[in-house]
């Protein structure tokens, strides 16, 4: 949904009230031009009376903002061909929106419960949830076909030994992350819970050795369930 545009800037809503404003300079340059993306939300025009500034900021905050450098590169690498690269950007924004929304929900809930966690983008379609102990993490990776892999963050897709799962001394250990013990049990029990509650349909998720693969529409319920079980597991 187009909101505004001029010769240098276009603003539109790519899903619900989630918006992006794209400014461009030197679009036709051999280097692909310089793009600036500003993410926001348009559904709330005025803050409610008596609302504090933090809450007001949260209502307008678009969690895609944290991935702006990676998302900007999608347009820059189009080398002047804006239409196909813009289509790719919108597709990635829509497909990753459930990921960034659930991670922001988890972050806010953890702050409220004095269990601070860190969430950040590793790439345009790769987001990490770092547990409060700073040693365990969940990775959310966008796949083709609107699927998401929720993985033990210590597992590296680029590690030659990664096919055998997280191991002591592997790539994750070198980065300071420890493999999550009994992670397959955590995932299996989380899947069982969300299926039993009716929030996820049976047969729509695939448990693997280092995590689970689900549809983007199921990442919210499943991500929260896995994180809750991870917090409880690490605490004990």
PDB file of C-alpha atoms in Angstrom:
ATOM      1  CA  UNK A   1       0.000   0.000   0.000  1.00  0.00           C
ATOM      2  CA  UNK A   2       1.630   3.197  -1.225  1.00  0.00           C
ATOM      3  CA  UNK A   3       1.724   5.960   1.388  1.00  0.00           C
ATOM      4  CA  UNK A   4       3.811   8.671  -0.260  1.00  0.00           C
ATOM      5  CA  UNK A   5       6.444   9.232  -2.925  1.00  0.00           C
ATOM      6  CA  UNK A   6       8.526  11.881  -4.633  1.00  0.00           C
ATOM      7  CA  UNK A   7      11.562  11.844  -6.915  1.00  0.00           C
ATOM      8  CA  UNK A   8      13.886  10.467  -4.239  1.00  0.00           C
ATOM      9  CA  UNK A   9      11.726   8.769  -1.592  1.00  0.00           C
ATOM     10  CA  UNK A  10       8.905   6.263  -1.554  1.00  0.00           C
ATOM     11  CA  UNK A  11       7.029   5.049   1.513  1.00  0.00           C
ATOM     12  CA  UNK A  12       4.677   2.087   1.586  1.00  0.00           C
ATOM     13  CA  UNK A  13       3.155  -0.491   3.935  1.00  0.00           C
ATOM     14  CA  UNK A  14       4.387  -3.988   3.132  1.00  0.00           C
ATOM     15  CA  UNK A  15       2.218  -5.819   5.704  1.00  0.00           C
ATOM     16  CA  UNK A  16      -0.557  -4.584   7.991  1.00  0.00           C
ATOM     17  CA  UNK A  17       0.738  -1.317   9.514  1.00  0.00           C
ATOM     18  CA  UNK A  18       4.434  -2.109   9.036  1.00  0.00           C
ATOM     19  CA  UNK A  19       6.005   0.472   6.734  1.00  0.00           C
ATOM     20  CA  UNK A  20       9.297   1.245   5.043  1.00  0.00           C
ATOM     21  CA  UNK A  21      10.520   4.504   3.561  1.00  0.00           C
ATOM     22  CA  UNK A  22      13.192   4.125   0.858  1.00  0.00           C
ATOM     23  CA  UNK A  23      15.403   7.014  -0.176  1.00  0.00           C
ATOM     24  CA  UNK A  24      17.860   6.721  -3.036  1.00  0.00           C
ATOM     25  CA  UNK A  25      20.812   8.679  -4.365  1.00  0.00           C
ATOM     26  CA  UNK A  26      22.773   7.863  -7.533  1.00  0.00           C
ATOM     27  CA  UNK A  27      20.535   4.931  -8.385  1.00  0.00           C
ATOM     28  CA  UNK A  28      22.052   4.522 -11.872  1.00  0.00           C
ATOM     29  CA  UNK A  29      25.664   4.544 -10.727  1.00  0.00           C
ATOM     30  CA  UNK A  30      27.797   1.438 -11.520  1.00  0.00           C
ATOM     31  CA  UNK A  31      28.013   0.745  -7.776  1.00  0.00           C
ATOM     32  CA  UNK A  32      24.236   0.427  -7.514  1.00  0.00           C
ATOM     33  CA  UNK A  33      23.435   3.711  -5.766  1.00  0.00           C
ATOM     34  CA  UNK A  34      23.020   4.561  -2.109  1.00  0.00           C
ATOM     35  CA  UNK A  35      19.822   3.535  -0.367  1.00  0.00           C
ATOM     36  CA  UNK A  36      18.510   4.463   3.046  1.00  0.00           C
ATOM     37  CA  UNK A  37      15.661   2.499   4.614  1.00  0.00           C
ATOM     38  CA  UNK A  38      13.579   3.774   7.527  1.00  0.00           C
ATOM     39  CA  UNK A  39      11.152   1.366   9.156  1.00  0.00           C
ATOM     40  CA  UNK A  40       8.117   2.371  11.186  1.00  0.00           C
ATOM     41  CA  UNK A  41       4.450   1.587  11.793  1.00  0.00           C
ATOM     42  CA  UNK A  42       1.524   3.668  10.580  1.00  0.00           C
ATOM     43  CA  UNK A  43      -1.453   2.221  12.436  1.00  0.00           C
ATOM     44  CA  UNK A  44      -1.289   4.510  15.450  1.00  0.00           C
ATOM     45  CA  UNK A  45      -1.511   8.200  14.672  1.00  0.00           C
ATOM     46  CA  UNK A  46      -1.496   9.590  18.193  1.00  0.00           C
ATOM     47  CA  UNK A  47      -0.196   8.292  21.480  1.00  0.00           C
ATOM     48  CA  UNK A  48      -2.866   7.620  24.049  1.00  0.00           C
ATOM     49  CA  UNK A  49      -3.286  10.174  26.819  1.00  0.00           C
ATOM     50  CA  UNK A  50      -0.965   9.472  29.744  1.00  0.00           C
ATOM     51  CA  UNK A  51       1.143   7.011  27.771  1.00  0.00           C
ATOM     52  CA  UNK A  52       4.847   7.120  28.621  1.00  0.00           C
ATOM     53  CA  UNK A  53       7.486   7.779  25.978  1.00  0.00           C
ATOM     54  CA  UNK A  54       8.888   4.246  26.020  1.00  0.00           C
ATOM     55  CA  UNK A  55       5.479   2.747  25.349  1.00  0.00           C
ATOM     56  CA  UNK A  56       4.806   5.353  22.693  1.00  0.00           C
ATOM     57  CA  UNK A  57       8.102   4.453  20.988  1.00  0.00           C
ATOM     58  CA  UNK A  58       7.290   0.753  21.180  1.00  0.00           C
ATOM     59  CA  UNK A  59       3.949   1.211  19.434  1.00  0.00           C
ATOM     60  CA  UNK A  60       5.699   2.840  16.479  1.00  0.00           C
ATOM     61  CA  UNK A  61       8.772   0.582  16.512  1.00  0.00           C
ATOM     62  CA  UNK A  62       9.224  -1.741  13.549  1.00  0.00           C
ATOM     63  CA  UNK A  63      11.668  -4.546  14.461  1.00  0.00           C
ATOM     64  CA  UNK A  64      12.890  -4.777  10.871  1.00  0.00           C
ATOM     65  CA  UNK A  65      14.835  -1.607  11.652  1.00  0.00           C
ATOM     66  CA  UNK A  66      17.576  -3.690  13.280  1.00  0.00           C
ATOM     67  CA  UNK A  67      18.265  -5.438   9.963  1.00  0.00           C
ATOM     68  CA  UNK A  68      18.394  -2.239   7.879  1.00  0.00           C
ATOM     69  CA  UNK A  69      22.055  -2.597   6.751  1.00  0.00           C
ATOM     70  CA  UNK A  70      21.391  -6.089   5.366  1.00  0.00           C
ATOM     71  CA  UNK A  71      18.064  -5.140   3.775  1.00  0.00           C
ATOM     72  CA  UNK A  72      19.582  -2.040   2.204  1.00  0.00           C
ATOM     73  CA  UNK A  73      22.129  -4.203   0.401  1.00  0.00           C
ATOM     74  CA  UNK A  74      19.351  -6.072  -1.413  1.00  0.00           C
ATOM     75  CA  UNK A  75      18.542  -2.870  -3.285  1.00  0.00           C
ATOM     76  CA  UNK A  76      22.153  -1.814  -3.704  1.00  0.00           C
ATOM     77  CA  UNK A  77      23.117  -5.118  -5.275  1.00  0.00           C
ATOM     78  CA  UNK A  78      20.388  -4.641  -7.888  1.00  0.00           C
ATOM     79  CA  UNK A  79      22.847  -2.352  -9.739  1.00  0.00           C
ATOM     80  CA  UNK A  80      20.185   0.081 -10.932  1.00  0.00           C
ATOM     81  CA  UNK A  81      17.512  -2.548 -11.638  1.00  0.00           C
ATOM     82  CA  UNK A  82      15.197  -1.355  -8.898  1.00  0.00           C
ATOM     83  CA  UNK A  83      12.025  -3.243  -9.828  1.00  0.00           C
ATOM     84  CA  UNK A  84      13.318  -6.834  -9.344  1.00  0.00           C
ATOM     85  CA  UNK A  85      15.402  -5.955  -6.295  1.00  0.00           C
ATOM     86  CA  UNK A  86      12.447  -4.094  -4.721  1.00  0.00           C
ATOM     87  CA  UNK A  87      10.242  -7.139  -5.298  1.00  0.00           C
ATOM     88  CA  UNK A  88      12.845  -9.306  -3.552  1.00  0.00           C
ATOM     89  CA  UNK A  89      13.050  -6.849  -0.661  1.00  0.00           C
ATOM     90  CA  UNK A  90       9.269  -6.841  -0.140  1.00  0.00           C
ATOM     91  CA  UNK A  91       9.162 -10.649  -0.290  1.00  0.00           C
ATOM     92  CA  UNK A  92      11.872 -10.959   2.359  1.00  0.00           C
ATOM     93  CA  UNK A  93      10.205  -8.329   4.552  1.00  0.00           C
ATOM     94  CA  UNK A  94       6.882 -10.156   4.452  1.00  0.00           C
ATOM     95  CA  UNK A  95       8.429 -13.593   5.000  1.00  0.00           C
ATOM     96  CA  UNK A  96      10.629 -12.465   7.920  1.00  0.00           C
ATOM     97  CA  UNK A  97       7.989 -10.306   9.611  1.00  0.00           C
ATOM     98  CA  UNK A  98       6.719 -13.208  11.803  1.00  0.00           C
ATOM     99  CA  UNK A  99      10.328 -13.836  12.887  1.00  0.00           C
ATOM    100  CA  UNK A 100      11.154 -10.273  13.913  1.00  0.00           C
ATOM    101  CA  UNK A 101       7.763  -9.819  15.592  1.00  0.00           C
ATOM    102  CA  UNK A 102       8.093 -12.918  17.784  1.00  0.00           C
ATOM    103  CA  UNK A 103      11.684 -12.048  18.690  1.00  0.00           C
ATOM    104  CA  UNK A 104      10.616  -8.551  19.717  1.00  0.00           C
ATOM    105  CA  UNK A 105       7.741 -10.037  21.767  1.00  0.00           C
ATOM    106  CA  UNK A 106      10.195 -12.373  23.530  1.00  0.00           C
ATOM    107  CA  UNK A 107      12.626  -9.513  24.155  1.00  0.00           C
ATOM    108  CA  UNK A 108       9.927  -7.283  25.634  1.00  0.00           C
ATOM    109  CA  UNK A 109       8.515 -10.063  27.819  1.00  0.00           C
ATOM    110  CA  UNK A 110      12.013 -10.982  29.039  1.00  0.00           C
ATOM    111  CA  UNK A 111      12.734  -7.357  29.964  1.00  0.00           C
ATOM    112  CA  UNK A 112       9.442  -7.196  31.866  1.00  0.00           C
ATOM    113  CA  UNK A 113      10.461 -10.323  33.802  1.00  0.00           C
ATOM    114  CA  UNK A 114      14.015  -9.056  34.399  1.00  0.00           C
ATOM    115  CA  UNK A 115      15.440 -11.783  32.174  1.00  0.00           C
ATOM    116  CA  UNK A 116      17.119  -9.686  29.524  1.00  0.00           C
ATOM    117  CA  UNK A 117      17.868 -11.401  26.223  1.00  0.00           C
ATOM    118  CA  UNK A 118      19.501 -10.002  23.118  1.00  0.00           C
ATOM    119  CA  UNK A 119      18.072 -10.215  19.618  1.00  0.00           C
ATOM    120  CA  UNK A 120      19.842  -9.118  16.471  1.00  0.00           C
ATOM    121  CA  UNK A 121      20.088  -9.717  12.747  1.00  0.00           C
ATOM    122  CA  UNK A 122      22.905 -11.787  11.273  1.00  0.00           C
ATOM    123  CA  UNK A 123      21.698 -11.361   7.673  1.00  0.00           C
ATOM    124  CA  UNK A 124      18.535 -10.293   5.844  1.00  0.00           C
ATOM    125  CA  UNK A 125      16.936 -13.676   6.548  1.00  0.00           C
ATOM    126  CA  UNK A 126      18.863 -14.774   9.639  1.00  0.00           C
ATOM    127  CA  UNK A 127      18.095 -13.619  13.182  1.00  0.00           C
ATOM    128  CA  UNK A 128      19.575 -14.664  16.523  1.00  0.00           C
ATOM    129  CA  UNK A 129      18.067 -14.802  20.003  1.00  0.00           C
ATOM    130  CA  UNK A 130      20.898 -14.808  22.558  1.00  0.00           C
ATOM    131  CA  UNK A 131      19.899 -16.182  25.934  1.00  0.00           C
ATOM    132  CA  UNK A 132      20.522 -14.252  29.163  1.00  0.00           C
ATOM    133  CA  UNK A 133      23.525 -16.484  29.985  1.00  0.00           C
ATOM    134  CA  UNK A 134      25.232 -15.331  26.747  1.00  0.00           C
ATOM    135  CA  UNK A 135      26.262 -18.933  26.048  1.00  0.00           C
ATOM    136  CA  UNK A 136      23.185 -20.354  24.339  1.00  0.00           C
ATOM    137  CA  UNK A 137      21.295 -19.011  21.349  1.00  0.00           C
ATOM    138  CA  UNK A 138      18.444 -19.779  18.983  1.00  0.00           C
ATOM    139  CA  UNK A 139      18.844 -18.976  15.303  1.00  0.00           C
ATOM    140  CA  UNK A 140      15.856 -18.232  13.092  1.00  0.00           C
ATOM    141  CA  UNK A 141      16.723 -18.728   9.423  1.00  0.00           C
ATOM    142  CA  UNK A 142      14.378 -18.018   6.539  1.00  0.00           C
ATOM    143  CA  UNK A 143      14.209 -20.809   3.969  1.00  0.00           C
ATOM    144  CA  UNK A 144      12.500 -21.107   0.601  1.00  0.00           C
ATOM    145  CA  UNK A 145       8.772 -21.675   0.394  1.00  0.00           C
ATOM    146  CA  UNK A 146       7.964 -19.470   3.420  1.00  0.00           C
ATOM    147  CA  UNK A 147       9.627 -21.890   5.798  1.00  0.00           C
ATOM    148  CA  UNK A 148      11.742 -21.081   8.831  1.00  0.00           C
ATOM    149  CA  UNK A 149      14.418 -23.174  10.512  1.00  0.00           C
ATOM    150  CA  UNK A 150      14.738 -22.648  14.277  1.00  0.00           C
ATOM    151  CA  UNK A 151      18.185 -23.959  15.170  1.00  0.00           C
ATOM    152  CA  UNK A 152      20.622 -24.289  18.030  1.00  0.00           C
ATOM    153  CA  UNK A 153      22.734 -21.159  17.506  1.00  0.00           C
ATOM    154  CA  UNK A 154      25.966 -23.062  18.147  1.00  0.00           C
ATOM    155  CA  UNK A 155      25.333 -25.101  15.001  1.00  0.00           C
ATOM    156  CA  UNK A 156      27.071 -23.685  11.920  1.00  0.00           C
ATOM    157  CA  UNK A 157      25.750 -24.386   8.449  1.00  0.00           C
ATOM    158  CA  UNK A 158      29.244 -23.586   7.187  1.00  0.00           C
ATOM    159  CA  UNK A 159      31.131 -25.939   9.526  1.00  0.00           C
ATOM    160  CA  UNK A 160      32.291 -29.088   7.675  1.00  0.00           C
ATOM    161  CA  UNK A 161      31.395 -31.098  10.791  1.00  0.00           C
ATOM    162  CA  UNK A 162      28.018 -29.382  11.103  1.00  0.00           C
ATOM    163  CA  UNK A 163      26.135 -32.249   9.472  1.00  0.00           C
ATOM    164  CA  UNK A 164      26.768 -34.256  12.623  1.00  0.00           C
ATOM    165  CA  UNK A 165      25.169 -31.581  14.788  1.00  0.00           C
ATOM    166  CA  UNK A 166      26.683 -29.250  17.415  1.00  0.00           C
ATOM    167  CA  UNK A 167      29.842 -30.687  18.900  1.00  0.00           C
ATOM    168  CA  UNK A 168      32.392 -29.647  21.485  1.00  0.00           C
ATOM    169  CA  UNK A 169      35.111 -27.546  19.890  1.00  0.00           C
ATOM    170  CA  UNK A 170      32.992 -26.808  16.795  1.00  0.00           C
ATOM    171  CA  UNK A 171      32.385 -23.442  15.144  1.00  0.00           C
ATOM    172  CA  UNK A 172      29.809 -22.450  17.756  1.00  0.00           C
ATOM    173  CA  UNK A 173      32.264 -23.065  20.585  1.00  0.00           C
ATOM    174  CA  UNK A 174      34.821 -20.857  18.858  1.00  0.00           C
ATOM    175  CA  UNK A 175      32.253 -18.045  18.834  1.00  0.00           C
ATOM    176  CA  UNK A 176      31.574 -18.502  22.545  1.00  0.00           C
ATOM    177  CA  UNK A 177      28.276 -20.365  22.129  1.00  0.00           C
ATOM    178  CA  UNK A 178      27.720 -23.707  23.802  1.00  0.00           C
ATOM    179  CA  UNK A 179      25.534 -26.424  22.289  1.00  0.00           C
ATOM    180  CA  UNK A 180      22.143 -26.653  24.008  1.00  0.00           C
ATOM    181  CA  UNK A 181      22.061 -29.957  25.826  1.00  0.00           C
ATOM    182  CA  UNK A 182      19.028 -32.156  25.100  1.00  0.00           C
ATOM    183  CA  UNK A 183      17.918 -29.608  22.491  1.00  0.00           C
ATOM    184  CA  UNK A 184      16.066 -32.201  20.421  1.00  0.00           C
ATOM    185  CA  UNK A 185      14.006 -33.101  23.505  1.00  0.00           C
ATOM    186  CA  UNK A 186      13.268 -29.397  24.099  1.00  0.00           C
ATOM    187  CA  UNK A 187      12.103 -28.994  20.498  1.00  0.00           C
ATOM    188  CA  UNK A 188      10.077 -32.220  20.528  1.00  0.00           C
ATOM    189  CA  UNK A 189       8.229 -31.214  23.702  1.00  0.00           C
ATOM    190  CA  UNK A 190       7.627 -27.687  22.370  1.00  0.00           C
ATOM    191  CA  UNK A 191       6.158 -29.071  19.144  1.00  0.00           C
ATOM    192  CA  UNK A 192       3.977 -31.447  21.135  1.00  0.00           C
ATOM    193  CA  UNK A 193       2.676 -28.534  23.232  1.00  0.00           C
ATOM    194  CA  UNK A 194       1.735 -26.262  20.310  1.00  0.00           C
ATOM    195  CA  UNK A 195       0.146 -29.123  18.381  1.00  0.00           C
ATOM    196  CA  UNK A 196      -1.854 -30.185  21.446  1.00  0.00           C
ATOM    197  CA  UNK A 197      -3.058 -26.605  21.921  1.00  0.00           C
ATOM    198  CA  UNK A 198      -4.304 -26.498  18.337  1.00  0.00           C
ATOM    199  CA  UNK A 199      -2.173 -23.480  17.420  1.00  0.00           C
ATOM    200  CA  UNK A 200      -0.074 -25.546  14.986  1.00  0.00           C
ATOM    201  CA  UNK A 201      -1.433 -28.286  12.742  1.00  0.00           C
ATOM    202  CA  UNK A 202       0.100 -31.763  12.970  1.00  0.00           C
ATOM    203  CA  UNK A 203       2.385 -32.544  10.059  1.00  0.00           C
ATOM    204  CA  UNK A 204       3.235 -28.873   9.449  1.00  0.00           C
ATOM    205  CA  UNK A 205       6.562 -29.031  11.296  1.00  0.00           C
ATOM    206  CA  UNK A 206       9.653 -31.182  10.775  1.00  0.00           C
ATOM    207  CA  UNK A 207      11.966 -31.900  13.714  1.00  0.00           C
ATOM    208  CA  UNK A 208      15.630 -32.241  12.778  1.00  0.00           C
ATOM    209  CA  UNK A 209      18.741 -33.030  14.839  1.00  0.00           C
ATOM    210  CA  UNK A 210      19.589 -29.387  15.512  1.00  0.00           C
ATOM    211  CA  UNK A 211      16.136 -27.796  15.566  1.00  0.00           C
ATOM    212  CA  UNK A 212      12.869 -27.667  13.698  1.00  0.00           C
ATOM    213  CA  UNK A 213      11.519 -26.448  10.364  1.00  0.00           C
ATOM    214  CA  UNK A 214       8.097 -24.818  10.268  1.00  0.00           C
ATOM    215  CA  UNK A 215       5.977 -22.478   8.165  1.00  0.00           C
ATOM    216  CA  UNK A 216       6.308 -18.741   8.782  1.00  0.00           C
ATOM    217  CA  UNK A 217       2.748 -18.595  10.164  1.00  0.00           C
ATOM    218  CA  UNK A 218       3.736 -21.048  12.919  1.00  0.00           C
ATOM    219  CA  UNK A 219       7.009 -19.427  13.977  1.00  0.00           C
ATOM    220  CA  UNK A 220       5.394 -17.228  16.638  1.00  0.00           C
ATOM    221  CA  UNK A 221       3.810 -19.995  18.707  1.00  0.00           C
ATOM    222  CA  UNK A 222       6.642 -22.448  18.164  1.00  0.00           C
ATOM    223  CA  UNK A 223       9.418 -19.902  18.770  1.00  0.00           C
ATOM    224  CA  UNK A 224       7.907 -18.800  22.069  1.00  0.00           C
ATOM    225  CA  UNK A 225       7.363 -22.381  23.212  1.00  0.00           C
ATOM    226  CA  UNK A 226      10.950 -23.394  22.417  1.00  0.00           C
ATOM    227  CA  UNK A 227      12.356 -20.304  24.129  1.00  0.00           C
ATOM    228  CA  UNK A 228      10.281 -20.855  27.284  1.00  0.00           C
ATOM    229  CA  UNK A 229      11.517 -24.419  27.527  1.00  0.00           C
ATOM    230  CA  UNK A 230      15.085 -23.308  26.847  1.00  0.00           C
ATOM    231  CA  UNK A 231      14.951 -20.752  29.666  1.00  0.00           C
ATOM    232  CA  UNK A 232      13.630 -23.362  32.082  1.00  0.00           C
ATOM    233  CA  UNK A 233      16.221 -25.914  30.924  1.00  0.00           C
ATOM    234  CA  UNK A 234      19.187 -23.563  31.304  1.00  0.00           C
ATOM    235  CA  UNK A 235      17.971 -22.408  34.722  1.00  0.00           C
ATOM    236  CA  UNK A 236      18.089 -25.981  35.990  1.00  0.00           C
TER     237      UNK A 236
END
